Coordinates of C-alpha atoms in Angstrom, one line a residue:
M1 CA -21.2 18.4 -49.1
A2 CA -21.1 21.9 -47.6
N3 CA -24.6 21.4 -46.2
L4 CA -23.7 18.0 -44.8
K5 CA -20.6 19.3 -43.1
T6 CA -22.6 22.1 -41.5
T7 CA -25.1 19.6 -40.2
V8 CA -22.5 17.4 -38.7
T9 CA -20.8 20.4 -37.0
D10 CA -24.2 21.5 -35.6
L11 CA -24.8 18.0 -34.2
N12 CA -21.4 18.0 -32.6
F13 CA -22.1 21.3 -30.8
I14 CA -25.4 19.9 -29.6
A15 CA -23.7 16.7 -28.3
V16 CA -21.0 18.8 -26.5
E17 CA -23.6 21.0 -24.9
D18 CA -25.7 18.0 -23.7
L19 CA -22.7 16.5 -21.8
E20 CA -22.9 17.1 -18.0
P21 CA -19.8 19.0 -16.8
R22 CA -17.4 16.7 -14.9
P23 CA -14.2 17.6 -13.1
S24 CA -11.2 16.4 -15.0
K25 CA -8.7 14.0 -13.5
I26 CA -6.2 16.8 -13.1
E27 CA -8.7 18.8 -11.1
D28 CA -9.5 15.8 -8.9
D29 CA -5.8 15.2 -8.3
N30 CA -5.3 18.8 -7.4
L31 CA -8.2 18.6 -4.9
C32 CA -6.8 15.5 -3.4
E33 CA -3.3 17.1 -3.0
Q34 CA -4.8 20.2 -1.4
H35 CA -6.9 18.0 0.9
Y36 CA -3.8 16.1 2.0
I37 CA -1.8 19.3 2.7
Q38 CA -4.7 20.9 4.7
N39 CA -5.6 17.9 6.8
T40 CA -2.4 15.9 7.5
T41 CA -0.7 16.1 10.9
R42 CA 2.3 14.6 12.5
D43 CA 2.5 13.6 16.2
E44 CA 5.4 13.7 18.6
S45 CA 6.6 10.2 17.7
G46 CA 6.9 11.3 14.0
R47 CA 4.0 9.3 12.7
Y48 CA 1.4 10.9 10.3
T49 CA -2.3 11.1 10.5
V50 CA -4.4 11.6 7.4
R51 CA -8.0 12.3 6.5
L52 CA -10.0 10.4 3.8
P53 CA -10.3 12.6 0.7
F54 CA -14.0 12.6 0.0
K55 CA -15.2 14.0 -3.4
G56 CA -17.7 16.3 -1.7
E57 CA -19.3 17.1 1.6
K58 CA -22.6 15.5 0.8
F59 CA -23.0 11.9 -0.2
E60 CA -25.3 9.0 0.6
L61 CA -23.5 5.8 1.3
G62 CA -26.6 4.0 2.6
H63 CA -26.6 1.0 4.9
S64 CA -23.9 -1.6 4.6
K65 CA -23.9 -3.7 7.9
A66 CA -26.5 -6.3 6.8
L67 CA -24.6 -7.1 3.6
V68 CA -21.2 -7.2 5.4
M69 CA -22.8 -9.6 8.0
K70 CA -23.7 -12.0 5.2
R71 CA -20.2 -12.0 3.8
F72 CA -18.8 -12.4 7.3
K73 CA -20.9 -15.5 7.9
A74 CA -19.7 -16.9 4.6
L75 CA -16.1 -16.3 5.8
K76 CA -17.0 -18.1 9.0
R77 CA -18.2 -21.2 6.9
K78 CA -14.8 -21.2 5.2
F79 CA -13.1 -21.2 8.5
E80 CA -15.2 -24.2 9.6
A81 CA -14.1 -26.1 6.5
N82 CA -10.5 -25.0 6.7
P83 CA -9.1 -24.8 10.3
A84 CA -5.6 -23.9 9.0
L85 CA -7.0 -20.9 7.2
K86 CA -8.9 -19.8 10.3
E87 CA -5.7 -20.0 12.4
A88 CA -3.7 -18.0 9.9
Y89 CA -6.5 -15.4 9.5
E90 CA -6.9 -15.0 13.3
K91 CA -3.2 -14.5 13.6
E92 CA -3.3 -11.6 11.2
I93 CA -6.3 -10.0 12.9
N94 CA -4.7 -10.4 16.3
N95 CA -1.7 -8.6 14.9
Y96 CA -3.9 -5.6 14.0
L97 CA -5.2 -5.6 17.6
E98 CA -1.8 -6.0 19.3
L99 CA -0.4 -3.1 17.3
G100 CA -3.4 -0.8 17.9
H101 CA -4.2 -0.8 14.2
M102 CA -7.7 -2.0 15.1
T103 CA -9.9 -1.2 18.1
L104 CA -13.3 -2.3 19.4
C105 CA -16.2 0.0 18.7
E106 CA -18.2 -0.2 21.9
D107 CA -21.1 2.0 20.9
D108 CA -21.9 1.4 17.2
D109 CA -24.6 3.5 15.7
E110 CA -24.4 1.9 12.3
S111 CA -23.3 5.1 10.6
G112 CA -20.4 5.3 8.2
Y113 CA -19.3 2.2 6.3
Y114 CA -18.6 -1.4 7.0
L115 CA -15.8 -3.1 5.1
P116 CA -16.2 -6.7 4.0
H117 CA -12.9 -8.6 4.3
H118 CA -11.6 -12.0 3.1
A119 CA -8.3 -13.9 2.9
V120 CA -5.8 -13.9 0.1
I121 CA -3.2 -16.7 0.2
K122 CA 0.2 -15.8 -1.2
E123 CA 2.5 -18.9 -1.0
S124 CA 5.5 -17.0 -2.4
S125 CA 5.5 -14.5 0.5
E126 CA 8.4 -15.1 2.9
T127 CA 6.6 -13.3 5.8
T128 CA 2.8 -13.4 5.6
K129 CA 1.2 -16.2 3.6
C130 CA -2.3 -15.2 4.6
R131 CA -3.4 -11.6 4.2
V132 CA -6.6 -9.9 5.1
V133 CA -8.0 -7.9 2.2
F134 CA -10.7 -5.3 2.6
D135 CA -13.3 -4.5 0.0
A136 CA -14.2 -0.8 -0.1
S137 CA -16.0 -1.4 -3.5
A138 CA -18.9 -3.3 -1.9
K139 CA -22.1 -1.4 -2.6
T140 CA -24.4 -0.1 0.2
S141 CA -28.2 0.0 0.1
T142 CA -28.1 3.1 -2.1
G143 CA -25.9 1.3 -4.7
I144 CA -22.9 3.5 -3.7
S145 CA -19.6 2.2 -2.2
L146 CA -17.0 3.9 -0.1
N147 CA -14.7 3.9 -3.1
D148 CA -17.4 5.7 -5.2
V149 CA -17.2 8.8 -3.0
L150 CA -13.4 9.0 -2.5
L151 CA -10.8 10.7 -4.7
A152 CA -8.0 8.4 -5.8
G153 CA -5.2 10.9 -5.9
S154 CA -2.4 11.2 -8.5
T155 CA 0.3 8.7 -9.3
L156 CA 3.4 9.8 -7.4
Q157 CA 6.1 7.3 -8.4
D158 CA 7.9 6.5 -11.6
T159 CA 6.7 3.6 -13.7
L160 CA 7.9 0.1 -13.2
V161 CA 10.0 0.2 -16.3
E162 CA 11.7 3.4 -15.3
Q163 CA 12.5 1.9 -11.8
I164 CA 14.1 -1.2 -13.3
I165 CA 16.2 0.6 -15.9
R166 CA 17.5 2.9 -13.2
F167 CA 18.1 0.0 -10.9
R168 CA 20.3 -1.7 -13.5
S169 CA 22.3 1.4 -14.1
H170 CA 24.1 1.1 -10.8
P171 CA 27.2 -1.1 -10.3
F172 CA 26.2 -1.7 -6.7
V173 CA 22.5 -2.1 -5.8
L174 CA 20.2 -2.6 -2.8
T175 CA 16.7 -3.7 -2.5
A176 CA 14.4 -3.7 0.6
G177 CA 10.8 -3.3 1.5
I178 CA 8.8 -1.2 4.1
E179 CA 7.1 -3.4 6.7
K180 CA 3.3 -2.9 6.7
M181 CA 3.7 0.4 5.0
Y182 CA 0.0 1.4 4.8
R183 CA -0.6 0.5 8.4
Q184 CA 2.1 2.9 9.6
V185 CA -0.1 5.8 8.6
W186 CA -2.9 6.7 11.0
V187 CA -6.4 7.7 9.8
H188 CA -8.0 10.6 11.7
P189 CA -10.5 9.3 14.4
D190 CA -13.4 11.2 12.8
D191 CA -12.9 9.1 9.6
R192 CA -12.6 5.7 11.2
K193 CA -16.4 5.2 11.1
Y194 CA -15.9 4.6 7.4
Q195 CA -13.5 1.8 8.2
K196 CA -15.5 -0.5 10.4
I197 CA -15.3 -4.3 10.2
L198 CA -16.9 -7.3 11.9
W199 CA -14.9 -9.6 14.0
Y200 CA -15.2 -11.7 17.2
Y201 CA -15.0 -10.4 20.7
N202 CA -15.6 -12.8 23.6
G203 CA -17.3 -15.2 21.3
R204 CA -19.7 -12.6 19.8
I205 CA -19.6 -10.8 16.5
M206 CA -18.7 -7.2 17.2
V207 CA -17.8 -4.0 15.3
F208 CA -14.2 -2.8 15.2
Y209 CA -12.5 0.3 13.8
I210 CA -9.5 0.0 11.5
N211 CA -7.3 2.9 12.7
T212 CA -4.8 3.1 9.8
V213 CA -4.8 3.5 6.1
V214 CA -6.5 0.4 4.6
F215 CA -5.3 -1.5 1.6
G216 CA -8.4 -1.8 -0.6
I217 CA -9.7 1.7 -0.2
K218 CA -9.3 3.8 -3.3
S219 CA -7.3 6.6 -1.8
A220 CA -4.9 4.3 0.2
P221 CA -2.0 4.2 -2.3
F222 CA -2.0 8.0 -2.6
L223 CA -2.2 8.6 1.1
A224 CA 0.6 6.1 2.0
I225 CA 3.0 7.2 -0.8
R226 CA 2.2 10.9 -0.3
T227 CA 3.1 10.4 3.4
L228 CA 6.5 9.0 2.4
H229 CA 7.1 12.1 0.3
Q230 CA 5.9 14.3 3.1
L231 CA 8.4 12.6 5.4
A232 CA 11.1 13.3 2.8
R233 CA 10.2 17.0 2.7
N234 CA 10.1 17.3 6.5
E235 CA 13.4 15.6 7.0
E236 CA 15.3 16.9 3.9
A237 CA 17.6 19.2 5.9
K238 CA 18.9 16.2 7.9
F239 CA 18.8 13.5 5.3
A240 CA 19.2 15.2 1.9
R241 CA 20.3 12.1 0.0
A242 CA 17.9 9.7 1.5
S243 CA 15.0 12.1 1.1
L244 CA 15.7 12.3 -2.6
L245 CA 15.8 8.5 -2.9
L246 CA 12.7 8.1 -0.8
C247 CA 10.8 10.1 -3.5
R248 CA 12.6 8.6 -6.5
D249 CA 13.7 5.0 -5.8
F250 CA 10.5 3.5 -4.4
Y251 CA 7.8 1.6 -6.2
V252 CA 4.9 1.4 -3.7
D253 CA 6.8 -0.1 -0.6
D254 CA 9.8 -1.6 -2.5
F255 CA 13.1 0.2 -2.4
L256 CA 15.4 -0.3 -5.4
S257 CA 18.5 1.9 -5.4
G258 CA 22.2 1.8 -5.9
A259 CA 25.5 3.7 -6.1
E260 CA 28.9 3.9 -7.8
T261 CA 30.8 2.7 -4.7
L262 CA 30.3 0.3 -1.8
E263 CA 30.9 3.2 0.7
E264 CA 28.1 5.3 -0.9
L265 CA 25.8 2.2 -0.9
L266 CA 26.4 1.7 2.8
A267 CA 25.7 5.3 3.5
I268 CA 22.4 5.1 1.5
R269 CA 21.4 2.0 3.5
D270 CA 22.0 3.6 6.9
E271 CA 20.4 6.9 6.0
M272 CA 17.3 5.3 4.6
I273 CA 16.8 3.2 7.8
Q274 CA 17.1 6.4 9.9
L275 CA 14.9 8.5 7.8
L276 CA 12.1 6.0 7.6
R277 CA 12.3 5.3 11.3
R278 CA 11.6 9.0 12.0
G279 CA 8.2 8.6 10.3
G280 CA 7.4 5.3 12.1
F281 CA 8.4 3.1 9.2
T282 CA 10.6 0.0 9.3
I283 CA 12.5 -1.1 6.2
R284 CA 13.5 -4.8 6.0
K285 CA 14.2 -7.8 3.8
W286 CA 17.5 -6.3 2.4
S287 CA 19.3 -7.8 -0.6
S288 CA 22.3 -6.6 -2.5
N289 CA 24.7 -7.7 -5.3
H290 CA 27.6 -7.0 -2.9
P291 CA 27.5 -9.1 0.4
S292 CA 29.3 -6.5 2.4
A293 CA 26.3 -4.2 1.9
L294 CA 24.4 -6.3 4.4
D295 CA 27.1 -6.3 7.1
N296 CA 25.8 -5.4 10.6
I297 CA 22.3 -4.5 9.2
D298 CA 20.4 -6.4 11.9
K299 CA 22.1 -4.2 14.6
K300 CA 20.6 -1.1 12.8
I301 CA 17.1 -2.5 12.7
F302 CA 15.8 -3.2 16.2
E303 CA 13.2 -5.8 17.2
L304 CA 12.9 -7.1 13.7
D305 CA 12.5 -10.8 12.8
C306 CA 13.8 -10.6 9.3
G307 CA 16.3 -7.9 8.6
V308 CA 18.2 -9.5 5.8
Q309 CA 16.9 -11.5 2.9
Q310 CA 18.3 -15.0 3.5
S311 CA 18.0 -16.3 0.0
A312 CA 20.0 -14.7 -2.8
V313 CA 17.0 -15.3 -5.1
K314 CA 14.1 -12.9 -4.4
K315 CA 11.2 -11.3 -6.2
T316 CA 11.7 -7.6 -7.1
L317 CA 8.7 -5.8 -8.6
G318 CA 7.4 -9.1 -9.9
I319 CA 10.7 -10.1 -11.4
V320 CA 12.9 -12.8 -9.9
W321 CA 16.3 -11.3 -9.1
D322 CA 19.3 -13.4 -8.2
S323 CA 21.5 -11.0 -6.2
E324 CA 24.6 -13.3 -6.1
R325 CA 24.8 -13.5 -9.9
D326 CA 23.1 -10.1 -10.3
I327 CA 20.6 -11.3 -13.0
F328 CA 16.9 -11.3 -13.5
T329 CA 15.4 -14.7 -14.0
Y330 CA 12.1 -15.4 -15.7
S331 CA 10.3 -18.8 -15.5
C332 CA 7.1 -20.2 -16.8
D333 CA 5.2 -23.5 -16.4
P334 CA 3.0 -23.9 -19.5
E335 CA 0.1 -26.2 -19.1
N336 CA 0.7 -29.8 -20.4
T337 CA 4.3 -29.2 -21.1
E338 CA 7.6 -29.6 -19.3
F339 CA 8.8 -26.8 -17.0
V340 CA 10.6 -24.1 -19.0
S341 CA 13.1 -21.8 -17.3
V342 CA 14.7 -18.8 -19.0
E343 CA 17.8 -17.2 -17.6
R344 CA 18.9 -15.0 -20.3
A345 CA 17.4 -11.7 -19.3
R346 CA 20.2 -9.7 -17.9
L347 CA 19.3 -6.0 -18.2
Q348 CA 22.1 -3.6 -18.5

């Protein structure tokens, strides 16, 4: 047995020595954080500009335009078969153009990376039913995608369970969401060549840059959420309470918070609106278990179509919350059976 044990140990050492050294997740996360600190800037309007956190200085993405052109023509065929989809999709793309989130690339040299894009329909959405989704995992001619050469960054927010438990601990609560959160953070002009898409211009298929953080790119969640935290750090002296909550009571772009009194809840609401505005963010679709928490809110959010959640029943972090009765509601529709609704899930 002793000889066998020695043999197994020797084999283990050989196996360990044969493994190629790889940076740990912690090391990658630290690199991503340092990259953010060293390369993020803020302009006079308060908005932030970030750089894409590449894993190293040398990488071979290969060619991607031909593949993306094939996928774009497939999308075109879908439009021909579904005019309603085409209209909704064009509306979304036009919104990118109108806001300056996307601009024409007039002299494309085919360097960088082209992002395929497609439609995702979300009927439950109260604002945008059709969303444009970008695929940064599409492989280039070298078999490498943009996501393959980017750092993901660390997880910066509490888990979903922690958020919900804390949310239920308050007698008075508020929920809201940041409008187009990713698209309020600019990407440095030098990195926009990795965010090129195909779209129409004067009836021709042309190349465009996406100028903001793109949902679908590996590092996007880190860059957007880290920017919220940076805003909190930069404005902490003026908005101490709201800065703390900006780092603690958000799950991606959803705000779930509360207070012991209505007065404190109103203060939190107004401070969060002001704080986020200083970074170029707009928070909307407010709901509360106390109707007075929504008083005069539209006057505090300018040029906004939907300041207050009209329905008392809304979806919060994937859970249906009835703000009037202050309960969570779960429902299911099992196949081949009658509709089943369960409303016994009040979490204290």
